[in-house]
Amino acid sequence: MNRTNPSIPSATVDLRVLVAEIREVVARGYSAETTAQLVGERLAPRLGLPGLLTEAQCQGSPDRYHQHLLHAEPDGSFSLVALVWLPGQSTSVHDHVSWCVAGVHQGQEHERRYRLLTVSPIPRLVAIQDVVNQVGDISAFAPPGDIHRVQNAGSGRAVSLHVYGADISRLKSSVRRIYRLPTDQ
């Protein structure tokens, strides 16, 4: 885990530059939506580039998708993680503790986005969009309205970079809530 700067021991030069650019954007103090958009603009050009991550930072786990914490800003303002997905691995339906930017670095991720309906006697989730994110694709969002499930439906490993407006080293997860409501799968 990397908590201090300017030295990020396990980071590549490109990753160090990305962290510095994210820090500059976050320091501006814009709204969550604007911050996520601007961070996404910094992340997108680096996705898919060889040498951005080390091989160790791209290792998965046979049990479930694996999170590698790449950087947690000392003041808690943002974290950068690599999520590694082996074929068939997925998240639960969830939302987040903060704004988030996710970009596919390798493979592809299938994402289903939901809207929470509370007008009926039994709250439920309605799928509003299915997206297949390819290398270089970015998703940027901020609560509320950030309910989704992500999976690797491909035949190879998928790696994505996620930037959260929270200290994931302290929280251990970006997930605010897991939804176990009826969904229209």
Short mmCIF file of N, CA and C in Angstrom, two decimals:
data_model
loop_
_atom_site.label_atom_id
_atom_site.label_comp_id
_atom_site.label_asym_id
_atom_site.label_seq_id
_atom_site.Cartn_x
_atom_site.Cartn_y
_atom_site.Cartn_z
N MET A 1 0.85 -1.17 0.00
CA MET A 1 0.00 0.00 0.00
C MET A 1 0.89 1.23 0.00
N ASN A 2 0.48 2.23 -0.76
CA ASN A 2 1.23 3.46 -0.85
C ASN A 2 0.42 4.60 -0.23
N ARG A 3 0.94 5.17 0.83
CA ARG A 3 0.22 6.26 1.50
C ARG A 3 0.98 7.57 1.41
N THR A 4 2.24 7.55 1.06
CA THR A 4 2.99 8.78 1.06
C THR A 4 3.47 9.14 -0.32
N ASN A 5 3.79 10.38 -0.51
CA ASN A 5 4.33 10.89 -1.75
C ASN A 5 5.44 11.86 -1.39
N PRO A 6 6.43 12.12 -2.22
CA PRO A 6 6.46 11.81 -3.64
C PRO A 6 6.90 10.40 -3.97
N SER A 7 7.37 9.64 -3.01
CA SER A 7 7.88 8.31 -3.30
C SER A 7 6.78 7.27 -3.14
N ILE A 8 6.41 6.64 -4.25
CA ILE A 8 5.44 5.55 -4.25
C ILE A 8 6.23 4.32 -4.68
N PRO A 9 6.76 3.54 -3.72
CA PRO A 9 7.75 2.51 -4.03
C PRO A 9 7.34 1.52 -5.11
N SER A 10 6.12 1.03 -5.09
CA SER A 10 5.75 0.00 -6.06
C SER A 10 5.11 0.59 -7.30
N ALA A 11 5.11 1.92 -7.44
CA ALA A 11 4.46 2.55 -8.58
C ALA A 11 5.44 2.76 -9.72
N THR A 12 4.92 2.61 -10.91
CA THR A 12 5.70 2.94 -12.10
C THR A 12 5.75 4.46 -12.24
N VAL A 13 6.60 4.94 -13.10
CA VAL A 13 6.70 6.38 -13.36
C VAL A 13 5.35 6.90 -13.85
N ASP A 14 4.72 6.19 -14.78
CA ASP A 14 3.42 6.63 -15.31
C ASP A 14 2.37 6.69 -14.21
N LEU A 15 2.39 5.75 -13.29
CA LEU A 15 1.43 5.76 -12.19
C LEU A 15 1.68 6.94 -11.26
N ARG A 16 2.95 7.25 -11.00
CA ARG A 16 3.28 8.41 -10.17
C ARG A 16 2.77 9.71 -10.80
N VAL A 17 2.94 9.83 -12.10
CA VAL A 17 2.45 11.02 -12.81
C VAL A 17 0.93 11.10 -12.72
N LEU A 18 0.25 9.97 -12.90
CA LEU A 18 -1.21 9.95 -12.79
C LEU A 18 -1.65 10.39 -11.40
N VAL A 19 -1.02 9.89 -10.36
CA VAL A 19 -1.37 10.28 -8.99
C VAL A 19 -1.20 11.79 -8.80
N ALA A 20 -0.11 12.35 -9.32
CA ALA A 20 0.11 13.80 -9.20
C ALA A 20 -0.99 14.58 -9.92
N GLU A 21 -1.41 14.11 -11.08
CA GLU A 21 -2.47 14.80 -11.81
C GLU A 21 -3.82 14.69 -11.10
N ILE A 22 -4.11 13.52 -10.52
CA ILE A 22 -5.35 13.36 -9.75
C ILE A 22 -5.32 14.29 -8.54
N ARG A 23 -4.19 14.36 -7.86
CA ARG A 23 -4.05 15.24 -6.69
C ARG A 23 -4.37 16.68 -7.07
N GLU A 24 -3.85 17.12 -8.20
CA GLU A 24 -4.07 18.50 -8.65
C GLU A 24 -5.55 18.76 -8.91
N VAL A 25 -6.25 17.80 -9.53
CA VAL A 25 -7.68 17.96 -9.79
C VAL A 25 -8.47 17.98 -8.49
N VAL A 26 -8.20 17.05 -7.61
CA VAL A 26 -8.94 16.95 -6.35
C VAL A 26 -8.75 18.21 -5.50
N ALA A 27 -7.56 18.78 -5.54
CA ALA A 27 -7.27 19.97 -4.73
C ALA A 27 -8.08 21.18 -5.17
N ARG A 28 -8.62 21.17 -6.37
CA ARG A 28 -9.41 22.30 -6.86
C ARG A 28 -10.72 22.48 -6.08
N GLY A 29 -11.22 21.40 -5.46
CA GLY A 29 -12.42 21.51 -4.64
C GLY A 29 -13.71 21.63 -5.41
N TYR A 30 -13.76 21.12 -6.62
CA TYR A 30 -14.98 21.15 -7.42
C TYR A 30 -16.03 20.20 -6.86
N SER A 31 -17.22 20.23 -7.42
CA SER A 31 -18.28 19.30 -7.04
C SER A 31 -17.82 17.88 -7.34
N ALA A 32 -18.50 16.92 -6.74
CA ALA A 32 -18.18 15.50 -6.96
C ALA A 32 -18.28 15.14 -8.43
N GLU A 33 -19.33 15.60 -9.09
CA GLU A 33 -19.52 15.28 -10.51
C GLU A 33 -18.40 15.85 -11.37
N THR A 34 -18.04 17.11 -11.15
CA THR A 34 -16.98 17.75 -11.93
C THR A 34 -15.64 17.11 -11.64
N THR A 35 -15.37 16.82 -10.38
CA THR A 35 -14.11 16.17 -10.01
C THR A 35 -14.01 14.81 -10.71
N ALA A 36 -15.07 14.02 -10.67
CA ALA A 36 -15.05 12.71 -11.33
C ALA A 36 -14.79 12.85 -12.83
N GLN A 37 -15.43 13.80 -13.46
CA GLN A 37 -15.24 14.01 -14.90
C GLN A 37 -13.79 14.38 -15.21
N LEU A 38 -13.22 15.30 -14.45
CA LEU A 38 -11.85 15.74 -14.69
C LEU A 38 -10.83 14.64 -14.38
N VAL A 39 -11.07 13.86 -13.33
CA VAL A 39 -10.18 12.73 -13.03
C VAL A 39 -10.25 11.72 -14.17
N GLY A 40 -11.45 11.48 -14.69
CA GLY A 40 -11.60 10.57 -15.82
C GLY A 40 -10.81 11.02 -17.04
N GLU A 41 -10.76 12.32 -17.26
CA GLU A 41 -9.99 12.86 -18.39
C GLU A 41 -8.49 12.62 -18.20
N ARG A 42 -8.02 12.57 -16.96
CA ARG A 42 -6.61 12.29 -16.70
C ARG A 42 -6.31 10.80 -16.82
N LEU A 43 -7.27 9.97 -16.41
CA LEU A 43 -7.08 8.53 -16.41
C LEU A 43 -7.15 7.92 -17.81
N ALA A 44 -8.10 8.35 -18.61
CA ALA A 44 -8.39 7.72 -19.91
C ALA A 44 -7.17 7.52 -20.81
N PRO A 45 -6.31 8.52 -21.00
CA PRO A 45 -5.20 8.33 -21.94
C PRO A 45 -4.18 7.28 -21.51
N ARG A 46 -4.19 6.91 -20.25
CA ARG A 46 -3.20 5.95 -19.76
C ARG A 46 -3.69 4.50 -19.80
N LEU A 47 -4.98 4.33 -19.95
CA LEU A 47 -5.55 2.98 -19.93
C LEU A 47 -5.05 2.17 -21.12
N GLY A 48 -4.63 0.95 -20.83
CA GLY A 48 -4.13 0.06 -21.86
C GLY A 48 -2.65 0.22 -22.17
N LEU A 49 -2.01 1.23 -21.61
CA LEU A 49 -0.59 1.44 -21.89
C LEU A 49 0.25 0.40 -21.15
N PRO A 50 1.19 -0.23 -21.85
CA PRO A 50 2.06 -1.17 -21.16
C PRO A 50 2.94 -0.42 -20.16
N GLY A 51 3.21 -1.05 -19.05
CA GLY A 51 4.09 -0.46 -18.06
C GLY A 51 3.40 0.44 -17.05
N LEU A 52 2.11 0.68 -17.18
CA LEU A 52 1.41 1.50 -16.20
C LEU A 52 1.37 0.79 -14.85
N LEU A 53 1.05 -0.50 -14.89
CA LEU A 53 0.99 -1.32 -13.68
C LEU A 53 2.06 -2.39 -13.73
N THR A 54 2.49 -2.82 -12.57
CA THR A 54 3.43 -3.94 -12.51
C THR A 54 2.63 -5.24 -12.69
N GLU A 55 3.32 -6.31 -12.97
CA GLU A 55 2.63 -7.61 -13.10
C GLU A 55 1.96 -7.99 -11.79
N ALA A 56 2.60 -7.69 -10.67
CA ALA A 56 2.00 -8.01 -9.36
C ALA A 56 0.68 -7.26 -9.16
N GLN A 57 0.58 -6.05 -9.68
CA GLN A 57 -0.64 -5.25 -9.53
C GLN A 57 -1.76 -5.73 -10.46
N CYS A 58 -1.46 -6.69 -11.32
CA CYS A 58 -2.45 -7.24 -12.25
C CYS A 58 -2.82 -8.68 -11.90
N GLN A 59 -2.40 -9.14 -10.73
CA GLN A 59 -2.69 -10.52 -10.32
C GLN A 59 -4.09 -10.62 -9.73
N GLY A 60 -4.80 -11.63 -10.16
CA GLY A 60 -6.14 -11.89 -9.65
C GLY A 60 -6.13 -12.94 -8.57
N SER A 61 -7.34 -13.30 -8.15
CA SER A 61 -7.54 -14.34 -7.14
C SER A 61 -8.59 -15.30 -7.66
N PRO A 62 -8.41 -16.60 -7.46
CA PRO A 62 -9.41 -17.55 -7.95
C PRO A 62 -10.73 -17.46 -7.19
N ASP A 63 -10.74 -16.84 -6.01
CA ASP A 63 -11.94 -16.81 -5.17
C ASP A 63 -12.92 -15.71 -5.54
N ARG A 64 -12.40 -14.53 -5.88
CA ARG A 64 -13.25 -13.39 -6.19
C ARG A 64 -12.39 -12.31 -6.82
N TYR A 65 -13.05 -11.28 -7.35
CA TYR A 65 -12.23 -10.20 -7.91
C TYR A 65 -11.31 -9.67 -6.81
N HIS A 66 -10.15 -9.17 -7.23
CA HIS A 66 -9.12 -8.79 -6.27
C HIS A 66 -8.82 -7.30 -6.37
N GLN A 67 -8.69 -6.64 -5.23
CA GLN A 67 -8.41 -5.21 -5.18
C GLN A 67 -6.96 -4.99 -4.74
N HIS A 68 -6.21 -4.24 -5.56
CA HIS A 68 -4.85 -3.82 -5.22
C HIS A 68 -4.89 -2.32 -4.94
N LEU A 69 -4.63 -1.93 -3.71
CA LEU A 69 -4.55 -0.51 -3.39
C LEU A 69 -3.23 0.03 -3.93
N LEU A 70 -3.31 0.95 -4.87
CA LEU A 70 -2.12 1.51 -5.49
C LEU A 70 -1.67 2.79 -4.80
N HIS A 71 -2.63 3.56 -4.30
CA HIS A 71 -2.30 4.81 -3.63
C HIS A 71 -3.49 5.27 -2.79
N ALA A 72 -3.20 5.74 -1.59
CA ALA A 72 -4.19 6.43 -0.77
C ALA A 72 -3.56 7.75 -0.37
N GLU A 73 -4.20 8.83 -0.78
CA GLU A 73 -3.67 10.16 -0.48
C GLU A 73 -3.62 10.34 1.04
N PRO A 74 -2.51 10.84 1.59
CA PRO A 74 -2.39 10.97 3.04
C PRO A 74 -3.52 11.74 3.72
N ASP A 75 -4.09 12.73 3.02
CA ASP A 75 -5.18 13.50 3.63
C ASP A 75 -6.55 12.84 3.47
N GLY A 76 -6.59 11.64 2.85
CA GLY A 76 -7.84 10.90 2.69
C GLY A 76 -8.72 11.37 1.56
N SER A 77 -8.25 12.28 0.73
CA SER A 77 -9.09 12.87 -0.31
C SER A 77 -9.34 11.97 -1.51
N PHE A 78 -8.48 11.01 -1.77
CA PHE A 78 -8.72 10.07 -2.86
C PHE A 78 -7.86 8.83 -2.70
N SER A 79 -8.27 7.79 -3.38
CA SER A 79 -7.52 6.54 -3.44
C SER A 79 -7.55 6.03 -4.87
N LEU A 80 -6.53 5.29 -5.24
CA LEU A 80 -6.43 4.68 -6.56
C LEU A 80 -6.23 3.18 -6.36
N VAL A 81 -7.09 2.38 -6.96
CA VAL A 81 -6.98 0.93 -6.84
C VAL A 81 -7.05 0.28 -8.22
N ALA A 82 -6.45 -0.89 -8.32
CA ALA A 82 -6.62 -1.73 -9.49
C ALA A 82 -7.51 -2.90 -9.07
N LEU A 83 -8.56 -3.13 -9.82
CA LEU A 83 -9.41 -4.29 -9.59
C LEU A 83 -9.12 -5.30 -10.69
N VAL A 84 -8.88 -6.55 -10.29
CA VAL A 84 -8.55 -7.61 -11.23
C VAL A 84 -9.64 -8.65 -11.17
N TRP A 85 -10.18 -8.96 -12.33
CA TRP A 85 -11.33 -9.86 -12.46
C TRP A 85 -10.93 -11.05 -13.33
N LEU A 86 -11.08 -12.25 -12.81
CA LEU A 86 -10.92 -13.43 -13.64
C LEU A 86 -12.27 -13.73 -14.28
N PRO A 87 -12.30 -14.54 -15.33
CA PRO A 87 -13.57 -14.81 -16.01
C PRO A 87 -14.65 -15.28 -15.04
N GLY A 88 -15.85 -14.68 -15.18
CA GLY A 88 -17.00 -15.06 -14.37
C GLY A 88 -17.12 -14.33 -13.04
N GLN A 89 -16.10 -13.61 -12.61
CA GLN A 89 -16.17 -12.91 -11.33
C GLN A 89 -16.99 -11.63 -11.45
N SER A 90 -17.70 -11.31 -10.36
CA SER A 90 -18.55 -10.11 -10.38
C SER A 90 -18.70 -9.54 -8.98
N THR A 91 -19.21 -8.33 -8.96
CA THR A 91 -19.56 -7.70 -7.69
C THR A 91 -21.01 -8.04 -7.37
N SER A 92 -21.42 -7.71 -6.18
CA SER A 92 -22.85 -7.69 -5.86
C SER A 92 -23.40 -6.38 -6.40
N VAL A 93 -24.71 -6.20 -6.35
CA VAL A 93 -25.30 -4.92 -6.70
C VAL A 93 -25.00 -3.98 -5.53
N HIS A 94 -24.40 -2.82 -5.83
CA HIS A 94 -23.92 -1.94 -4.78
C HIS A 94 -23.91 -0.48 -5.23
N ASP A 95 -23.72 0.40 -4.26
CA ASP A 95 -23.42 1.80 -4.54
C ASP A 95 -22.15 2.16 -3.78
N HIS A 96 -21.78 3.44 -3.79
CA HIS A 96 -20.45 3.83 -3.31
C HIS A 96 -20.49 4.91 -2.23
N VAL A 97 -19.38 4.99 -1.52
CA VAL A 97 -19.24 5.97 -0.44
C VAL A 97 -18.90 7.36 -0.96
N SER A 98 -18.48 7.46 -2.22
CA SER A 98 -18.00 8.73 -2.75
C SER A 98 -18.07 8.72 -4.28
N TRP A 99 -17.65 9.83 -4.87
CA TRP A 99 -17.51 9.85 -6.33
C TRP A 99 -16.51 8.78 -6.73
N CYS A 100 -16.61 8.34 -7.97
CA CYS A 100 -15.75 7.27 -8.46
C CYS A 100 -15.52 7.43 -9.95
N VAL A 101 -14.34 7.08 -10.37
CA VAL A 101 -14.01 6.97 -11.79
C VAL A 101 -13.44 5.58 -11.99
N ALA A 102 -13.96 4.86 -12.95
CA ALA A 102 -13.44 3.52 -13.27
C ALA A 102 -13.09 3.49 -14.74
N GLY A 103 -11.94 2.91 -15.04
CA GLY A 103 -11.51 2.79 -16.42
C GLY A 103 -10.92 1.42 -16.67
N VAL A 104 -11.26 0.84 -17.82
CA VAL A 104 -10.77 -0.50 -18.16
C VAL A 104 -9.36 -0.40 -18.73
N HIS A 105 -8.46 -1.14 -18.11
CA HIS A 105 -7.05 -1.16 -18.52
C HIS A 105 -6.74 -2.40 -19.38
N GLN A 106 -7.43 -3.48 -19.10
CA GLN A 106 -7.21 -4.74 -19.84
C GLN A 106 -8.52 -5.51 -19.86
N GLY A 107 -8.82 -6.17 -20.97
CA GLY A 107 -10.04 -6.99 -21.07
C GLY A 107 -11.28 -6.12 -21.24
N GLN A 108 -12.37 -6.59 -20.69
CA GLN A 108 -13.61 -5.83 -20.73
C GLN A 108 -14.45 -6.14 -19.50
N GLU A 109 -15.29 -5.18 -19.13
CA GLU A 109 -16.19 -5.35 -18.00
C GLU A 109 -17.61 -5.09 -18.44
N HIS A 110 -18.49 -5.94 -17.97
CA HIS A 110 -19.92 -5.78 -18.24
C HIS A 110 -20.53 -5.13 -17.00
N GLU A 111 -21.23 -4.04 -17.23
CA GLU A 111 -21.81 -3.28 -16.12
C GLU A 111 -23.31 -3.15 -16.33
N ARG A 112 -24.07 -3.44 -15.30
CA ARG A 112 -25.51 -3.20 -15.31
C ARG A 112 -25.80 -2.13 -14.26
N ARG A 113 -26.43 -1.05 -14.72
CA ARG A 113 -26.77 0.07 -13.85
C ARG A 113 -28.24 -0.01 -13.48
N TYR A 114 -28.54 0.39 -12.23
CA TYR A 114 -29.89 0.26 -11.70
C TYR A 114 -30.41 1.60 -11.15
N ARG A 115 -31.72 1.67 -11.09
CA ARG A 115 -32.40 2.75 -10.38
C ARG A 115 -33.24 2.12 -9.28
N LEU A 116 -33.22 2.73 -8.10
CA LEU A 116 -33.99 2.23 -6.97
C LEU A 116 -35.40 2.81 -7.04
N LEU A 117 -36.40 1.92 -7.06
CA LEU A 117 -37.80 2.34 -7.04
C LEU A 117 -38.35 2.10 -5.65
N THR A 118 -38.89 3.14 -5.05
CA THR A 118 -39.43 3.03 -3.70
C THR A 118 -40.91 3.39 -3.64
N VAL A 119 -41.55 3.59 -4.80
CA VAL A 119 -42.96 4.01 -4.79
C VAL A 119 -43.92 2.86 -4.54
N SER A 120 -43.52 1.66 -4.82
CA SER A 120 -44.40 0.52 -4.58
C SER A 120 -44.23 0.06 -3.12
N PRO A 121 -45.11 -0.81 -2.67
CA PRO A 121 -44.98 -1.30 -1.28
C PRO A 121 -43.65 -1.99 -1.02
N ILE A 122 -43.08 -2.62 -2.05
CA ILE A 122 -41.80 -3.31 -1.88
C ILE A 122 -40.76 -2.63 -2.76
N PRO A 123 -39.77 -1.99 -2.16
CA PRO A 123 -38.72 -1.36 -2.97
C PRO A 123 -38.05 -2.40 -3.86
N ARG A 124 -37.65 -1.96 -5.06
CA ARG A 124 -36.95 -2.87 -5.96
C ARG A 124 -36.03 -2.08 -6.86
N LEU A 125 -35.14 -2.80 -7.50
CA LEU A 125 -34.19 -2.20 -8.43
C LEU A 125 -34.64 -2.49 -9.86
N VAL A 126 -34.53 -1.48 -10.69
CA VAL A 126 -34.86 -1.61 -12.11
C VAL A 126 -33.59 -1.35 -12.91
N ALA A 127 -33.25 -2.29 -13.77
CA ALA A 127 -32.08 -2.09 -14.64
C ALA A 127 -32.39 -0.97 -15.62
N ILE A 128 -31.47 -0.02 -15.71
CA ILE A 128 -31.69 1.10 -16.62
C ILE A 128 -30.69 1.13 -17.77
N GLN A 129 -29.57 0.40 -17.63
CA GLN A 129 -28.59 0.42 -18.70
C GLN A 129 -27.62 -0.75 -18.54
N ASP A 130 -27.30 -1.36 -19.66
CA ASP A 130 -26.24 -2.37 -19.71
C ASP A 130 -25.13 -1.81 -20.58
N VAL A 131 -23.91 -1.89 -20.08
CA VAL A 131 -22.76 -1.33 -20.78
C VAL A 131 -21.65 -2.37 -20.80
N VAL A 132 -20.99 -2.49 -21.93
CA VAL A 132 -19.78 -3.29 -22.02
C VAL A 132 -18.63 -2.30 -22.17
N ASN A 133 -17.82 -2.20 -21.13
CA ASN A 133 -16.70 -1.27 -21.11
C ASN A 133 -15.46 -1.96 -21.65
N GLN A 134 -14.85 -1.37 -22.67
CA GLN A 134 -13.65 -1.89 -23.31
C GLN A 134 -12.43 -1.14 -22.80
N VAL A 135 -11.25 -1.60 -23.18
CA VAL A 135 -10.01 -0.91 -22.81
C VAL A 135 -10.12 0.56 -23.23
N GLY A 136 -9.85 1.43 -22.27
CA GLY A 136 -9.90 2.86 -22.52
C GLY A 136 -11.20 3.52 -22.14
N ASP A 137 -12.26 2.73 -21.93
CA ASP A 137 -13.55 3.29 -21.55
C ASP A 137 -13.54 3.73 -20.10
N ILE A 138 -14.23 4.84 -19.83
CA ILE A 138 -14.31 5.43 -18.50
C ILE A 138 -15.76 5.51 -18.07
N SER A 139 -16.01 5.22 -16.80
CA SER A 139 -17.30 5.50 -16.15
C SER A 139 -17.00 6.43 -14.99
N ALA A 140 -17.70 7.55 -14.93
CA ALA A 140 -17.52 8.50 -13.83
C ALA A 140 -18.88 8.79 -13.23
N PHE A 141 -18.98 8.69 -11.92
CA PHE A 141 -20.27 8.91 -11.28
C PHE A 141 -20.09 9.35 -9.84
N ALA A 142 -21.19 9.82 -9.28
CA ALA A 142 -21.20 10.25 -7.88
C ALA A 142 -22.55 9.90 -7.29
N PRO A 143 -22.58 9.54 -6.01
CA PRO A 143 -23.85 9.25 -5.35
C PRO A 143 -24.71 10.50 -5.30
N PRO A 144 -26.00 10.38 -5.28
CA PRO A 144 -26.78 9.15 -5.46
C PRO A 144 -26.88 8.80 -6.95
N GLY A 145 -27.46 7.69 -7.23
CA GLY A 145 -27.64 7.26 -8.62
C GLY A 145 -26.48 6.46 -9.15
N ASP A 146 -25.73 5.83 -8.29
CA ASP A 146 -24.54 5.08 -8.70
C ASP A 146 -24.67 3.59 -8.38
N ILE A 147 -25.86 3.06 -8.49
CA ILE A 147 -26.09 1.65 -8.16
C ILE A 147 -25.76 0.81 -9.40
N HIS A 148 -24.92 -0.20 -9.22
CA HIS A 148 -24.57 -1.05 -10.36
C HIS A 148 -23.97 -2.38 -9.90
N ARG A 149 -23.79 -3.26 -10.89
CA ARG A 149 -23.07 -4.52 -10.70
C ARG A 149 -22.10 -4.64 -11.87
N VAL A 150 -20.90 -5.10 -11.60
CA VAL A 150 -19.87 -5.23 -12.62
C VAL A 150 -19.41 -6.68 -12.65
N GLN A 151 -19.16 -7.18 -13.86
CA GLN A 151 -18.66 -8.55 -13.97
C GLN A 151 -17.74 -8.69 -15.17
N ASN A 152 -16.91 -9.71 -15.09
CA ASN A 152 -16.07 -10.09 -16.21
C ASN A 152 -16.77 -11.25 -16.90
N ALA A 153 -17.44 -10.96 -18.00
CA ALA A 153 -18.14 -12.00 -18.76
C ALA A 153 -17.27 -12.52 -19.90
N GLY A 154 -16.03 -12.05 -19.96
CA GLY A 154 -15.13 -12.49 -21.02
C GLY A 154 -14.40 -13.76 -20.67
N SER A 155 -13.48 -14.15 -21.54
CA SER A 155 -12.74 -15.39 -21.34
C SER A 155 -11.34 -15.16 -20.77
N GLY A 156 -10.94 -13.91 -20.62
CA GLY A 156 -9.61 -13.60 -20.09
C GLY A 156 -9.70 -12.67 -18.89
N ARG A 157 -8.56 -12.38 -18.34
CA ARG A 157 -8.48 -11.48 -17.18
C ARG A 157 -8.89 -10.06 -17.60
N ALA A 158 -9.56 -9.37 -16.68
CA ALA A 158 -9.89 -7.96 -16.86
C ALA A 158 -9.26 -7.17 -15.71
N VAL A 159 -8.71 -6.01 -16.04
CA VAL A 159 -8.11 -5.15 -15.03
C VAL A 159 -8.68 -3.75 -15.24
N SER A 160 -9.15 -3.16 -14.15
CA SER A 160 -9.65 -1.79 -14.24
C SER A 160 -9.03 -0.95 -13.13
N LEU A 161 -8.87 0.33 -13.41
CA LEU A 161 -8.37 1.27 -12.42
C LEU A 161 -9.55 2.08 -11.91
N HIS A 162 -9.61 2.25 -10.59
CA HIS A 162 -10.70 2.98 -9.95
C HIS A 162 -10.10 4.06 -9.07
N VAL A 163 -10.63 5.26 -9.21
CA VAL A 163 -10.24 6.37 -8.35
C VAL A 163 -11.47 6.74 -7.54
N TYR A 164 -11.33 6.73 -6.23
CA TYR A 164 -12.44 7.04 -5.31
C TYR A 164 -12.11 8.30 -4.53
N GLY A 165 -13.11 9.10 -4.26
CA GLY A 165 -12.94 10.29 -3.44
C GLY A 165 -13.03 9.97 -1.97
N ALA A 166 -12.30 8.95 -1.54
CA ALA A 166 -12.32 8.49 -0.14
C ALA A 166 -11.03 7.71 0.13
N ASP A 167 -10.74 7.50 1.38
CA ASP A 167 -9.55 6.77 1.80
C ASP A 167 -9.87 5.28 1.90
N ILE A 168 -9.62 4.55 0.83
CA ILE A 168 -9.93 3.12 0.79
C ILE A 168 -9.00 2.33 1.69
N SER A 169 -7.81 2.85 2.00
CA SER A 169 -6.93 2.14 2.93
C SER A 169 -7.56 2.07 4.32
N ARG A 170 -8.31 3.08 4.67
CA ARG A 170 -8.98 3.10 5.98
C ARG A 170 -10.32 2.38 5.92
N LEU A 171 -11.10 2.63 4.87
CA LEU A 171 -12.45 2.06 4.75
C LEU A 171 -12.42 0.59 4.32
N LYS A 172 -11.37 0.17 3.62
CA LYS A 172 -11.19 -1.18 3.07
C LYS A 172 -12.06 -1.48 1.86
N SER A 173 -13.02 -0.63 1.57
CA SER A 173 -13.91 -0.85 0.43
C SER A 173 -14.52 0.48 0.01
N SER A 174 -14.89 0.58 -1.26
CA SER A 174 -15.59 1.76 -1.76
C SER A 174 -17.10 1.58 -1.67
N VAL A 175 -17.54 0.40 -1.28
CA VAL A 175 -18.96 0.07 -1.27
C VAL A 175 -19.63 0.70 -0.05
N ARG A 176 -20.69 1.44 -0.31
CA ARG A 176 -21.47 2.01 0.79
C ARG A 176 -22.52 1.02 1.23
N ARG A 177 -23.22 0.43 0.25
CA ARG A 177 -24.33 -0.46 0.58
C ARG A 177 -24.44 -1.54 -0.50
N ILE A 178 -24.72 -2.76 -0.06
CA ILE A 178 -25.03 -3.87 -0.97
C ILE A 178 -26.55 -4.00 -0.99
N TYR A 179 -27.09 -4.10 -2.19
CA TYR A 179 -28.54 -4.20 -2.35
C TYR A 179 -28.95 -5.66 -2.51
N ARG A 180 -29.88 -6.08 -1.68
CA ARG A 180 -30.42 -7.42 -1.76
C ARG A 180 -31.91 -7.35 -2.06
N LEU A 181 -32.30 -6.30 -2.81
CA LEU A 181 -33.70 -6.10 -3.18
C LEU A 181 -34.02 -6.90 -4.45
N PRO A 182 -35.30 -7.12 -4.70
CA PRO A 182 -35.65 -7.73 -5.98
C PRO A 182 -35.17 -6.85 -7.13
N THR A 183 -34.63 -7.50 -8.16
CA THR A 183 -34.19 -6.78 -9.35
C THR A 183 -34.83 -7.41 -10.57
N ASP A 184 -34.90 -6.65 -11.62
CA ASP A 184 -35.36 -7.20 -12.89
C ASP A 184 -34.13 -7.64 -13.67
N GLN A 185 -33.54 -8.72 -13.23
CA GLN A 185 -32.28 -9.25 -13.75
C GLN A 185 -32.20 -9.07 -15.23
#
